[in-house]
CSV table of C-alpha atoms in Angstrom, one decimal:
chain,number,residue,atom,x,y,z
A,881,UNK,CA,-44.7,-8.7,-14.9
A,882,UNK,CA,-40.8,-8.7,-16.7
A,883,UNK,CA,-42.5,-7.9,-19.6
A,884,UNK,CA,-44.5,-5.1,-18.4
A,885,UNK,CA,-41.4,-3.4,-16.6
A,886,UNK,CA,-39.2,-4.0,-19.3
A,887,UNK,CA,-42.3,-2.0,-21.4
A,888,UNK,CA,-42.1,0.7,-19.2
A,889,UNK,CA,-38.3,1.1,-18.9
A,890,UNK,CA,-38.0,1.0,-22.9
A,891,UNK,CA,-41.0,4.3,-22.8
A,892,UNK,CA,-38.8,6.4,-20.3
A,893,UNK,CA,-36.4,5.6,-22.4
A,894,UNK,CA,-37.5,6.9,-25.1
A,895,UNK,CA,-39.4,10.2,-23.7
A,896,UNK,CA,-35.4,10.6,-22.3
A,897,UNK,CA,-34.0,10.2,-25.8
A,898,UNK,CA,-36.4,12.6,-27.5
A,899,UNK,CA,-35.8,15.6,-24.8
A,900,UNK,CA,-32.0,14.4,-25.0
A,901,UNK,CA,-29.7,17.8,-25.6
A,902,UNK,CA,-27.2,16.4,-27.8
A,903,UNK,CA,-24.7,19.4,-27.8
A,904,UNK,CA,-24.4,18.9,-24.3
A,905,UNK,CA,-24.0,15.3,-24.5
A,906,UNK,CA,-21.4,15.3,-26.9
A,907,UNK,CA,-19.5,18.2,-24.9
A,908,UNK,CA,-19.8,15.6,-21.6
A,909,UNK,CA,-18.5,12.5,-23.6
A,910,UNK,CA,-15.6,15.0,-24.8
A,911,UNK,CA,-14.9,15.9,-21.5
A,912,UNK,CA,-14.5,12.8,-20.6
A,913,UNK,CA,-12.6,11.4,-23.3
A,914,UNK,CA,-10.0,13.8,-22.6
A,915,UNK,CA,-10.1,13.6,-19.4
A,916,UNK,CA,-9.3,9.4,-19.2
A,917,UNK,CA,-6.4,10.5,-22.1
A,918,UNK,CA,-5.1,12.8,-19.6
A,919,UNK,CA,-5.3,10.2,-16.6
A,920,UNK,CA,-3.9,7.7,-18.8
A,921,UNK,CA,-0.6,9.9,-19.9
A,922,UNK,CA,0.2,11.0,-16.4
A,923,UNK,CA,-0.2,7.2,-15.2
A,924,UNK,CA,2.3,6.1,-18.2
A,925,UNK,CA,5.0,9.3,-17.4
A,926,UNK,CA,4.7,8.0,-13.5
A,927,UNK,CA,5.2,4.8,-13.8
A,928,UNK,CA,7.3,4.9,-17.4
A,929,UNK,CA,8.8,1.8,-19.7
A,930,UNK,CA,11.7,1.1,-18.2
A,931,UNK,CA,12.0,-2.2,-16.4
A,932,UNK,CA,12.4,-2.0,-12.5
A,933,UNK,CA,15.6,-3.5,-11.0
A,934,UNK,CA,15.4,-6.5,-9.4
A,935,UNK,CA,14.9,-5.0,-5.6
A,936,UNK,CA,12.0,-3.7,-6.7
A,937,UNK,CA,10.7,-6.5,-8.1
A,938,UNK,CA,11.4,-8.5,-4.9
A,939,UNK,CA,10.2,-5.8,-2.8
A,940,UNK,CA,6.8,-5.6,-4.6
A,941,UNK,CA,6.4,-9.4,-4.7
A,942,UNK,CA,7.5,-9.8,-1.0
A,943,UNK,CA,5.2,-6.7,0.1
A,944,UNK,CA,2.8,-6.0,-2.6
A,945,UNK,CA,0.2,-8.2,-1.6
A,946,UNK,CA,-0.1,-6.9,1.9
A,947,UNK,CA,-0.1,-3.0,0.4
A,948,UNK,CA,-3.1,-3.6,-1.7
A,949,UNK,CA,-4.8,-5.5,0.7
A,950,UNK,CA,-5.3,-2.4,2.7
A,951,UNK,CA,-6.8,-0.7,-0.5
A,952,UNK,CA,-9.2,-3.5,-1.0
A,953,UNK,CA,-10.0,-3.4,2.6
A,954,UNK,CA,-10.8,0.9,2.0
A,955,UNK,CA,-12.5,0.2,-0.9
A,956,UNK,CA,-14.9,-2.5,0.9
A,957,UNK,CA,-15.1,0.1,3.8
A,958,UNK,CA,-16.6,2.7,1.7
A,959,UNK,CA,-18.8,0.1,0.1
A,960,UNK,CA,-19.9,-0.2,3.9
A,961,UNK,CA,-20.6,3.0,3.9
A,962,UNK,CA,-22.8,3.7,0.8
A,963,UNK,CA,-24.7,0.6,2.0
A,964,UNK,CA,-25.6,2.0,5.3
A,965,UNK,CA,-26.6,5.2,3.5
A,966,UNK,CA,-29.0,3.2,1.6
A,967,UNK,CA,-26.7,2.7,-1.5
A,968,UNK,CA,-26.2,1.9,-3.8
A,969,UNK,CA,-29.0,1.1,-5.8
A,970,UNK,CA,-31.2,4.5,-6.3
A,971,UNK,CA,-34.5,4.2,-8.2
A,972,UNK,CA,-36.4,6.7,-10.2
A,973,UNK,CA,-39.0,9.0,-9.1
A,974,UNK,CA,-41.3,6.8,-11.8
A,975,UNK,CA,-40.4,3.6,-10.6
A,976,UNK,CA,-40.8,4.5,-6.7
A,977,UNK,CA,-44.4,6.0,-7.4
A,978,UNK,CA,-45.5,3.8,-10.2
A,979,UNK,CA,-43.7,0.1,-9.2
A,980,UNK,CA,-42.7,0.2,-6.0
A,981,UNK,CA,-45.7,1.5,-4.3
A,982,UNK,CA,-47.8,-1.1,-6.8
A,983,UNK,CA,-49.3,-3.9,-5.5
A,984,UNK,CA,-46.2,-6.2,-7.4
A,985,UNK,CA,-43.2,-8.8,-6.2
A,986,UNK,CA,-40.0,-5.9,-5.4
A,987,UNK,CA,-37.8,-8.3,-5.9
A,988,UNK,CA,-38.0,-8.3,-9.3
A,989,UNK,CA,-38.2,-4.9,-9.5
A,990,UNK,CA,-35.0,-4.5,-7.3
A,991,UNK,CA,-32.7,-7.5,-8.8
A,992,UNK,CA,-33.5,-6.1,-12.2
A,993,UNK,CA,-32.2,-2.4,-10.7
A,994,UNK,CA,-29.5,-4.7,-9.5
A,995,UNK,CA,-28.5,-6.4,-12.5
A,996,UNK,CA,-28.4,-3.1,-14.8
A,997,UNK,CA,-25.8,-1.5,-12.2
A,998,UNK,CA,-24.1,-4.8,-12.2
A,999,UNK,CA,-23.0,-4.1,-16.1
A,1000,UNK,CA,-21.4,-1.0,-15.1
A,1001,UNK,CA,-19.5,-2.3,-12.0
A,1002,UNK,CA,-18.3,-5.0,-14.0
A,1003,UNK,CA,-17.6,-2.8,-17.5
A,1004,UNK,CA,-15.3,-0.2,-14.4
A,1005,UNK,CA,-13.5,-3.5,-12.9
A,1006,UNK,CA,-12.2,-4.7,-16.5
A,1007,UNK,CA,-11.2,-1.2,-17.6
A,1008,UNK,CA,-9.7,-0.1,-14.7
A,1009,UNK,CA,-7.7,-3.5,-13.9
A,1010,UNK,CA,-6.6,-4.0,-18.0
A,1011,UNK,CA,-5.1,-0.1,-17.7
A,1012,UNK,CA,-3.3,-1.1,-14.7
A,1013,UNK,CA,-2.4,-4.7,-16.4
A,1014,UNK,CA,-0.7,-2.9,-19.8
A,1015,UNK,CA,0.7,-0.2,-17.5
A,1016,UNK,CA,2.6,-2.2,-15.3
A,1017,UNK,CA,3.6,-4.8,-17.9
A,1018,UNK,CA,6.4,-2.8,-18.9
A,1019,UNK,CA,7.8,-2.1,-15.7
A,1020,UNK,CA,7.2,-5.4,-13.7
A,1021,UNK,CA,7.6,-7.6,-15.9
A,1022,UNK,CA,11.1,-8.1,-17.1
A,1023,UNK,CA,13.0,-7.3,-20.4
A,1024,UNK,CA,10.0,-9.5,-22.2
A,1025,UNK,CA,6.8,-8.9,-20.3
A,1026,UNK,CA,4.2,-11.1,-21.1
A,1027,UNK,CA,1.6,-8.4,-21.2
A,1028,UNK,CA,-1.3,-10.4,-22.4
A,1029,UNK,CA,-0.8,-12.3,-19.0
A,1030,UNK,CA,-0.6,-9.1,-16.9
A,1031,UNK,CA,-3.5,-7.9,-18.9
A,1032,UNK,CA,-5.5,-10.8,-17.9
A,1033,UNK,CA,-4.5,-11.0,-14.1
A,1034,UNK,CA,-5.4,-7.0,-14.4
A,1035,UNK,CA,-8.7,-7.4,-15.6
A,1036,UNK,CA,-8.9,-10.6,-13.0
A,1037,UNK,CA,-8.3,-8.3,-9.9
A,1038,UNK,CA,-10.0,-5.1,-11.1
A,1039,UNK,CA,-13.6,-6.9,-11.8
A,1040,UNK,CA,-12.5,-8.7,-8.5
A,1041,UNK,CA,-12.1,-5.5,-6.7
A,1042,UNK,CA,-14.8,-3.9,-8.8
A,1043,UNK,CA,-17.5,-6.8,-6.9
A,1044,UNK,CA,-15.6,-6.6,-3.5
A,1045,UNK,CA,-16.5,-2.8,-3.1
A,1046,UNK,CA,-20.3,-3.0,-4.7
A,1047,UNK,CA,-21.1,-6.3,-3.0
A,1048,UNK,CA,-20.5,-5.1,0.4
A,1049,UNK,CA,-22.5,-2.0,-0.1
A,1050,UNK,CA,-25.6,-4.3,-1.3
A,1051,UNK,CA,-24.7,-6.4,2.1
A,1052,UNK,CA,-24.7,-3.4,4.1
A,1053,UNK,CA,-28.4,-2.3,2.4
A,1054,UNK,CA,-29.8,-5.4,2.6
A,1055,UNK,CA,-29.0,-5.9,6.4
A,1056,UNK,CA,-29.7,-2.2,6.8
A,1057,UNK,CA,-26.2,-1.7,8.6
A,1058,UNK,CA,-26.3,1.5,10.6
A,1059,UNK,CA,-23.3,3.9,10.0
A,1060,UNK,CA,-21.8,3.0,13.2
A,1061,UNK,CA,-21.6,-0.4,12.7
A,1062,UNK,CA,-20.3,-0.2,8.5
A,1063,UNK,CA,-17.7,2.3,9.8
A,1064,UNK,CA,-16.8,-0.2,12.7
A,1065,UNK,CA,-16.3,-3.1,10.1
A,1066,UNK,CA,-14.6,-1.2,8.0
A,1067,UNK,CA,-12.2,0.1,10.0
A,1068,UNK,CA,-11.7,-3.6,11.9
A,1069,UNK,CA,-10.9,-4.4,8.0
A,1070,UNK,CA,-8.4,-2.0,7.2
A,1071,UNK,CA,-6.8,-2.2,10.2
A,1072,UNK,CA,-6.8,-6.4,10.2
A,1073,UNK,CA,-5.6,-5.7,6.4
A,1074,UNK,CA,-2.7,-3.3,8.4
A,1075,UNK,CA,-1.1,-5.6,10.3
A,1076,UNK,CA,-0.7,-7.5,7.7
A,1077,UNK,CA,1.3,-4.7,6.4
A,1078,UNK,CA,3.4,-4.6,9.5
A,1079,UNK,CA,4.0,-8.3,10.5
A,1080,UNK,CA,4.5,-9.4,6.4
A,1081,UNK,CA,1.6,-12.1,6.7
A,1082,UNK,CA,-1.0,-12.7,4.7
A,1083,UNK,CA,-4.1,-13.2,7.0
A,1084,UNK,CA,-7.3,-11.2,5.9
A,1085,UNK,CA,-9.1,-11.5,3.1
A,1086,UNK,CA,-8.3,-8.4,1.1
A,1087,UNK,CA,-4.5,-9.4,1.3
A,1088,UNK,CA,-5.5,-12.6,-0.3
A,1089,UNK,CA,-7.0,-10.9,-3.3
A,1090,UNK,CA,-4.0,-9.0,-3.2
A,1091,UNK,CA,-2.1,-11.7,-3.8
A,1092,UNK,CA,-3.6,-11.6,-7.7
Protein backbone atom coordinates (compact mmCIF):
# COMPACT_ATOMS: atom_id res chain seq x y z
CA UNK A 1 0.00 0.00 0.00
CA UNK A 2 3.30 2.48 0.79
CA UNK A 3 4.42 1.48 -2.29
CA UNK A 4 1.43 2.24 -4.30
CA UNK A 5 1.00 5.77 -2.64
CA UNK A 6 4.35 6.61 -2.84
CA UNK A 7 3.73 5.61 -6.91
CA UNK A 8 1.09 7.93 -7.05
CA UNK A 9 2.64 10.88 -5.15
CA UNK A 10 5.94 10.53 -7.43
CA UNK A 11 3.13 10.79 -10.91
CA UNK A 12 1.53 14.01 -9.56
CA UNK A 13 4.66 14.94 -9.09
CA UNK A 14 5.70 14.75 -12.18
CA UNK A 15 2.45 15.95 -14.25
CA UNK A 16 3.21 19.13 -11.66
CA UNK A 17 6.77 19.42 -12.88
CA UNK A 18 5.93 19.21 -16.55
CA UNK A 19 3.07 22.11 -16.40
CA UNK A 20 5.63 23.89 -13.86
CA UNK A 21 5.96 27.82 -15.20
CA UNK A 22 9.51 28.34 -14.45
CA UNK A 23 9.58 32.21 -15.00
CA UNK A 24 7.27 32.48 -12.38
CA UNK A 25 9.01 30.14 -10.12
CA UNK A 26 12.15 31.75 -10.28
CA UNK A 27 10.47 35.31 -9.86
CA UNK A 28 8.78 33.70 -6.41
CA UNK A 29 12.11 32.20 -5.06
CA UNK A 30 13.61 35.85 -5.97
CA UNK A 31 11.02 37.41 -4.05
CA UNK A 32 11.77 35.53 -1.45
CA UNK A 33 15.34 35.53 -1.33
CA UNK A 34 15.18 39.22 -1.02
CA UNK A 35 12.71 39.37 1.06
CA UNK A 36 14.54 36.98 4.00
CA UNK A 37 17.83 39.45 3.04
CA UNK A 38 15.75 42.24 3.91
CA UNK A 39 14.24 40.72 7.21
CA UNK A 40 17.64 39.63 8.05
CA UNK A 41 19.29 43.35 7.70
CA UNK A 42 16.63 45.06 9.59
CA UNK A 43 16.89 42.31 12.50
CA UNK A 44 20.92 42.93 12.42
CA UNK A 45 20.48 47.16 12.35
CA UNK A 46 17.83 46.52 15.47
CA UNK A 47 19.48 44.54 17.46
CA UNK A 48 23.33 45.68 16.19
CA UNK A 49 27.02 44.28 17.43
CA UNK A 50 27.53 46.00 20.23
CA UNK A 51 27.57 44.10 23.52
CA UNK A 52 24.73 44.96 25.98
CA UNK A 53 25.73 46.36 29.41
CA UNK A 54 25.47 44.30 32.13
CA UNK A 55 21.68 45.42 33.35
CA UNK A 56 20.61 44.21 30.38
CA UNK A 57 22.10 41.17 30.56
CA UNK A 58 20.67 40.65 34.07
CA UNK A 59 17.42 41.99 33.19
CA UNK A 60 17.07 39.48 30.24
CA UNK A 61 18.38 36.50 32.28
CA UNK A 62 16.17 37.49 35.37
CA UNK A 63 12.95 38.21 33.03
CA UNK A 64 13.63 36.64 29.72
CA UNK A 65 12.26 33.40 30.38
CA UNK A 66 8.92 34.56 31.62
CA UNK A 67 8.70 37.03 28.30
CA UNK A 68 9.04 34.33 25.88
CA UNK A 69 7.01 32.10 27.69
CA UNK A 70 4.01 34.12 26.77
CA UNK A 71 5.11 33.94 23.01
CA UNK A 72 5.31 30.17 23.19
CA UNK A 73 2.12 30.15 25.00
CA UNK A 74 0.54 32.48 21.63
CA UNK A 75 2.19 30.55 19.38
CA UNK A 76 0.58 27.08 20.93
CA UNK A 77 -2.72 29.15 21.07
CA UNK A 78 -2.87 29.65 17.41
CA UNK A 79 -1.80 26.18 16.93
CA UNK A 80 -5.20 25.57 18.89
CA UNK A 81 -6.69 27.40 16.59
CA UNK A 82 -5.66 25.88 13.16
CA UNK A 83 -6.38 22.54 14.86
CA UNK A 84 -9.98 23.36 15.64
CA UNK A 85 -10.31 24.69 12.08
CA UNK A 86 -9.31 21.35 10.86
CA UNK A 87 -5.54 22.22 10.40
CA UNK A 88 -3.14 21.74 9.70
CA UNK A 89 -2.81 18.98 7.56
CA UNK A 90 -4.74 19.69 4.08
CA UNK A 91 -4.80 16.97 1.46
CA UNK A 92 -5.20 17.18 -2.28
CA UNK A 93 -8.26 17.08 -4.24
CA UNK A 94 -6.54 13.63 -5.77
CA UNK A 95 -5.77 12.11 -2.60
CA UNK A 96 -9.37 12.95 -0.92
CA UNK A 97 -11.24 11.43 -4.07
CA UNK A 98 -8.76 8.78 -5.01
CA UNK A 99 -7.19 7.52 -1.29
CA UNK A 100 -9.22 8.73 1.13
CA UNK A 101 -12.61 7.68 -0.08
CA UNK A 102 -10.72 4.09 -1.10
CA UNK A 103 -11.49 1.32 0.65
CA UNK A 104 -7.60 1.59 2.40
CA UNK A 105 -5.98 1.99 6.15
CA UNK A 106 -6.08 6.41 6.53
CA UNK A 107 -3.65 6.14 8.82
CA UNK A 108 -1.09 5.61 6.62
CA UNK A 109 -2.34 7.78 4.30
CA UNK A 110 -2.59 10.63 6.98
CA UNK A 111 0.87 9.97 9.00
CA UNK A 112 2.59 9.99 5.68
CA UNK A 113 0.74 13.72 5.01
CA UNK A 114 1.99 14.08 8.53
CA UNK A 115 5.48 13.28 8.22
CA UNK A 116 6.10 15.33 4.89
CA UNK A 117 4.74 18.62 6.75
CA UNK A 118 6.87 17.50 9.63
CA UNK A 119 10.20 18.28 7.35
CA UNK A 120 9.08 21.71 6.91
CA UNK A 121 8.15 22.47 10.53
CA UNK A 122 11.34 21.22 11.50
CA UNK A 123 13.58 22.82 8.39
CA UNK A 124 11.40 26.59 9.88
CA UNK A 125 12.36 25.76 13.74
CA UNK A 126 16.28 25.38 12.82
CA UNK A 127 16.32 28.37 10.52
CA UNK A 128 14.36 30.55 12.42
CA UNK A 129 16.09 29.63 15.99
CA UNK A 130 19.99 29.59 14.24
CA UNK A 131 19.11 33.45 12.83
CA UNK A 132 18.01 34.40 16.22
CA UNK A 133 21.15 32.26 17.84
CA UNK A 134 23.95 34.35 15.46
CA UNK A 135 21.90 37.41 15.96
CA UNK A 136 21.94 37.65 19.50
CA UNK A 137 25.41 36.21 19.87
CA UNK A 138 26.89 39.47 19.51
CA UNK A 139 24.84 41.29 21.81
CA UNK A 140 24.20 38.81 24.72
CA UNK A 141 26.96 37.22 24.84
CA UNK A 142 29.82 39.25 26.15
CA UNK A 143 33.10 40.76 24.59
CA UNK A 144 33.78 36.88 23.31
CA UNK A 145 30.44 35.27 22.46
CA UNK A 146 30.55 31.84 22.08
CA UNK A 147 28.26 31.86 19.02
CA UNK A 148 28.51 28.30 18.11
CA UNK A 149 26.85 27.74 21.59
CA UNK A 150 24.15 30.35 21.03
CA UNK A 151 23.72 28.95 17.61
CA UNK A 152 23.06 25.53 18.98
CA UNK A 153 20.70 26.63 22.03
CA UNK A 154 18.98 28.76 18.95
CA UNK A 155 18.34 26.00 16.77
CA UNK A 156 17.41 23.95 20.22
CA UNK A 157 14.48 26.36 21.01
CA UNK A 158 13.31 27.23 17.52
CA UNK A 159 12.71 23.36 16.36
CA UNK A 160 11.39 23.30 20.06
CA UNK A 161 9.03 26.04 19.48
CA UNK A 162 8.64 25.05 15.85
CA UNK A 163 6.89 21.28 17.41
CA UNK A 164 5.13 23.20 20.34
CA UNK A 165 3.00 25.33 17.86
CA UNK A 166 2.39 22.34 15.06
CA UNK A 167 1.87 19.67 17.70
CA UNK A 168 -0.92 21.28 19.44
CA UNK A 169 -2.68 22.00 16.19
CA UNK A 170 -2.56 18.06 15.34
CA UNK A 171 -3.94 17.66 19.13
CA UNK A 172 -6.53 20.06 18.54
CA UNK A 173 -7.48 17.99 15.02
CA UNK A 174 -7.20 14.85 16.34
CA UNK A 175 -9.58 15.55 19.31
CA UNK A 176 -11.67 17.64 17.06
CA UNK A 177 -11.44 20.70 19.65
CA UNK A 178 -14.26 23.07 18.83
CA UNK A 179 -13.15 26.85 18.50
CA UNK A 180 -14.48 27.64 21.82
CA UNK A 181 -12.81 25.28 23.65
CA UNK A 182 -8.97 25.85 21.60
CA UNK A 183 -9.53 29.62 22.21
CA UNK A 184 -10.37 28.83 25.95
CA UNK A 185 -7.00 26.83 26.33
CA UNK A 186 -5.29 29.12 24.70
CA UNK A 187 -6.05 31.93 26.38
CA UNK A 188 -5.92 29.93 29.97
CA UNK A 189 -2.17 29.46 28.56
CA UNK A 190 -1.19 32.82 27.82
CA UNK A 191 -2.68 34.17 30.57
CA UNK A 192 -1.10 31.16 33.13
CA UNK A 193 2.25 32.10 30.90
CA UNK A 194 1.23 35.99 32.16
CA UNK A 195 1.41 35.72 35.55
CA UNK A 196 4.37 34.36 35.24
CA UNK A 197 5.42 37.60 33.81
CA UNK A 198 4.00 39.50 36.73
CA UNK A 199 4.92 37.46 39.86
CA UNK A 200 8.78 36.54 38.17
CA UNK A 201 8.11 32.65 38.61
CA UNK A 202 8.52 30.18 36.41
CA UNK A 203 5.35 27.88 36.56
CA UNK A 204 3.86 26.96 33.12
CA UNK A 205 5.16 25.12 30.60
CA UNK A 206 5.97 27.62 27.99
CA UNK A 207 8.10 29.61 30.55
CA UNK A 208 10.07 26.50 31.04
CA UNK A 209 10.93 26.28 27.37
CA UNK A 210 11.71 29.71 27.77
CA UNK A 211 14.18 29.06 30.01
CA UNK A 212 16.37 27.64 26.78
Amino acid sequence: MRDGLRALRTRRRVQRLRHLDWVDALYRAYVVGISSIAALMTLAFIVGDTAAGRHTVDAVRDHGPEVVGILVALAVALGLRSGSHGGPLAFEAADVQNVLLAPVDRGIVVRSAAYRQLRGVLSMGVVAGAIVGVVAAPRLGGAHPETVSWLLTGVAFGVALALAAWGSALVAGVFRLGQLAALGIGSALVLWSGLDVVFNVSTSPPTWLGHV
